[in-house]
CSV table of C-alpha atoms in Angstrom, one decimal:
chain,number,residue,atom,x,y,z
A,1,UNK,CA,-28.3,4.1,8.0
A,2,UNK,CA,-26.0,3.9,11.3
A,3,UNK,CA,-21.9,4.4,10.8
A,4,UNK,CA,-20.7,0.9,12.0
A,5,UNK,CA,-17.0,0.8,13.7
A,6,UNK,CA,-14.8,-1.8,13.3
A,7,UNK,CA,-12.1,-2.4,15.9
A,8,UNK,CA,-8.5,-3.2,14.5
A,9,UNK,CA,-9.1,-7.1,15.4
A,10,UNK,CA,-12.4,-7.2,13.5
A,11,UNK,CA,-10.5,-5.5,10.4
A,12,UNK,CA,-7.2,-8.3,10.6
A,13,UNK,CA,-10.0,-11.1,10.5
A,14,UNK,CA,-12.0,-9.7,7.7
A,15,UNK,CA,-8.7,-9.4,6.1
A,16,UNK,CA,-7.6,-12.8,6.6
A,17,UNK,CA,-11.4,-14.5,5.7
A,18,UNK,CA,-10.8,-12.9,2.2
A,19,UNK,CA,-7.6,-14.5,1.9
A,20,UNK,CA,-8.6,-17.5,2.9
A,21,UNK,CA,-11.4,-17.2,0.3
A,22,UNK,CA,-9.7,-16.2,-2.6
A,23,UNK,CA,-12.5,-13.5,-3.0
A,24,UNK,CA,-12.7,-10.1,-1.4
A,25,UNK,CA,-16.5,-10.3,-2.6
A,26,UNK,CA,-17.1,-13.5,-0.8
A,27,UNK,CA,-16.2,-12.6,2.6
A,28,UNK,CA,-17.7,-8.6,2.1
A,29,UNK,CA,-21.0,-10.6,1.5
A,30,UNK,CA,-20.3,-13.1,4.7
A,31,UNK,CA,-19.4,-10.3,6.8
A,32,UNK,CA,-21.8,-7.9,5.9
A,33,UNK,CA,-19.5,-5.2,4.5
A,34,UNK,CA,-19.2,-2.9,1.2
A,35,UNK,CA,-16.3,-4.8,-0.6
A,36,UNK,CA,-14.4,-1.6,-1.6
A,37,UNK,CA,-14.2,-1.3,2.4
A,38,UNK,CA,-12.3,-4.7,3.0
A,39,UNK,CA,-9.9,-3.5,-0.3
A,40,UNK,CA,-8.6,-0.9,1.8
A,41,UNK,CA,-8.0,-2.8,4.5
A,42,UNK,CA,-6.0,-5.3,2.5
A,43,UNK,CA,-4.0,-3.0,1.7
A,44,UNK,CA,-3.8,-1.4,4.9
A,45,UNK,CA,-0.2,-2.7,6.3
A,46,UNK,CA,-1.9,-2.3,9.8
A,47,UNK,CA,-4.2,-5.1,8.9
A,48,UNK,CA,-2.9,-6.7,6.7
A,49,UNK,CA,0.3,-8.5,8.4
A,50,UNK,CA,2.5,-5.7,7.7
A,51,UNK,CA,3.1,-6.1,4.1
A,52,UNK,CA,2.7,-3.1,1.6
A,53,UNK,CA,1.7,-5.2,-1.2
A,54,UNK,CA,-1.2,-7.7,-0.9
A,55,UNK,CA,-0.2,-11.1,-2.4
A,56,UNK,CA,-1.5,-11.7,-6.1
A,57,UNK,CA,-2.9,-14.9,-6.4
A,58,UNK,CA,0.0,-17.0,-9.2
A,59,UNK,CA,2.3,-14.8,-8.3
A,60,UNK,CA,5.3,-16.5,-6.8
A,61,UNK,CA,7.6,-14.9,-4.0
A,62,UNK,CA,10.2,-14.2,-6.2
A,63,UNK,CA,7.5,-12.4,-8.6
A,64,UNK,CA,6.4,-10.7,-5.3
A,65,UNK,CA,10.0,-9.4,-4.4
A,66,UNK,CA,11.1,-8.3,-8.3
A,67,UNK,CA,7.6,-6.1,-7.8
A,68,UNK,CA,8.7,-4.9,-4.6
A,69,UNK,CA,12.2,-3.8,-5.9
A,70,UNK,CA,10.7,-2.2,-8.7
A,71,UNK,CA,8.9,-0.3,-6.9
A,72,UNK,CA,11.2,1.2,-4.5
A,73,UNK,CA,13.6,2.0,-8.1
A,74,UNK,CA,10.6,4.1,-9.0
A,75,UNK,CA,10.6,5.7,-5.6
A,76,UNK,CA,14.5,5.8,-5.4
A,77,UNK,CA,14.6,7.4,-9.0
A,78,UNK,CA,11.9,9.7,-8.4
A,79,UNK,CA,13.7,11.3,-5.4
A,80,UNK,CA,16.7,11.3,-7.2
A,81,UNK,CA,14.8,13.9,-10.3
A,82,UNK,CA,13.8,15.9,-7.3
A,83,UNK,CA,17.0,16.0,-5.5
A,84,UNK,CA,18.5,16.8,-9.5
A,85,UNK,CA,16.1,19.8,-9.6
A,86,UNK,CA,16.7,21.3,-6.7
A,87,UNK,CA,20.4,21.4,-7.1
A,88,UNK,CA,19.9,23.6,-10.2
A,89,UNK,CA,17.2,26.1,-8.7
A,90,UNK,CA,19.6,26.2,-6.1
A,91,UNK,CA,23.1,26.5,-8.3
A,92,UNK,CA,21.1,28.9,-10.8
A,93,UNK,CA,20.5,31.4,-8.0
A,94,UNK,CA,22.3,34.3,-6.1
A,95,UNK,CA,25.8,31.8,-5.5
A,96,UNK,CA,25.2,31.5,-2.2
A,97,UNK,CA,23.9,27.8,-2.9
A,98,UNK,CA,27.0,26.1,-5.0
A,99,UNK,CA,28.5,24.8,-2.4
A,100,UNK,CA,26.0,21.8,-2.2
C-alpha cells in the first residue's frame, strides 16, 4: 500500500468536515482516511483553528474555559512541585546554592 501525503489545507478541511458532521467516523469514511488519523489532526492546534482542546459536543463555552483553567492549574502546580524540589537538592548540597 502507498504512503498518501496530505498537504496542511487538505488536513484543516478534513478537520472541519468532521465537525460539521458530528462524527470523526463519518468524514474518515467520506474521505477515505483511517479515523485515528483525522483524531490527531483535531487535535493538532495547526489544524484545527488554533485551539488546544477540541470542542465537546454539550459542552458550553463556559464548560470549555473551566476545562481550560483547570488544566493550566495542573500544569502551573506541577511546575511549581518541580521548582519545590529543586530548591531542596539545591539547599541540601555543598551551600553554594542557598542563595536562591
Amino acid at each position: 500500500m502507498k504512503h498518501r501525503v496530505f498537504d496542511d489545507e487538505f488536513k484543516k478541511m478534513a478537520v472541519e468536515l468532521s465537525r460539521l458532521k458530528n462524527s470523526v467516523k463519518e468524514a474518515a469514511i467520506e474521505l477515505d482516511l483511517d479515523p485515528s488519523r483525522l483524531s490527531k489532526w483535531r487535535n493538532n492546534p495547526a489544524f484545527n483553528g488554533g485551539k488546544i482542546m477540541m470542542d465537546i459536543i454539550g459542552l458550553s463555552e463556559e464548560q470549555m474555559e473551566i476545562r481550560r483553567l483547570k488544566k493550566a492549574l495542573k500544569n502551573a502546580e506541577l511546575e511549581r512541585d518541580i521548582l519545590k524540589k529543586v530548591v531542596g537538592i539545591f539547599s541540601k548540597g555543598d551551600g553554594r546554592y542557598t542563595d536562591l
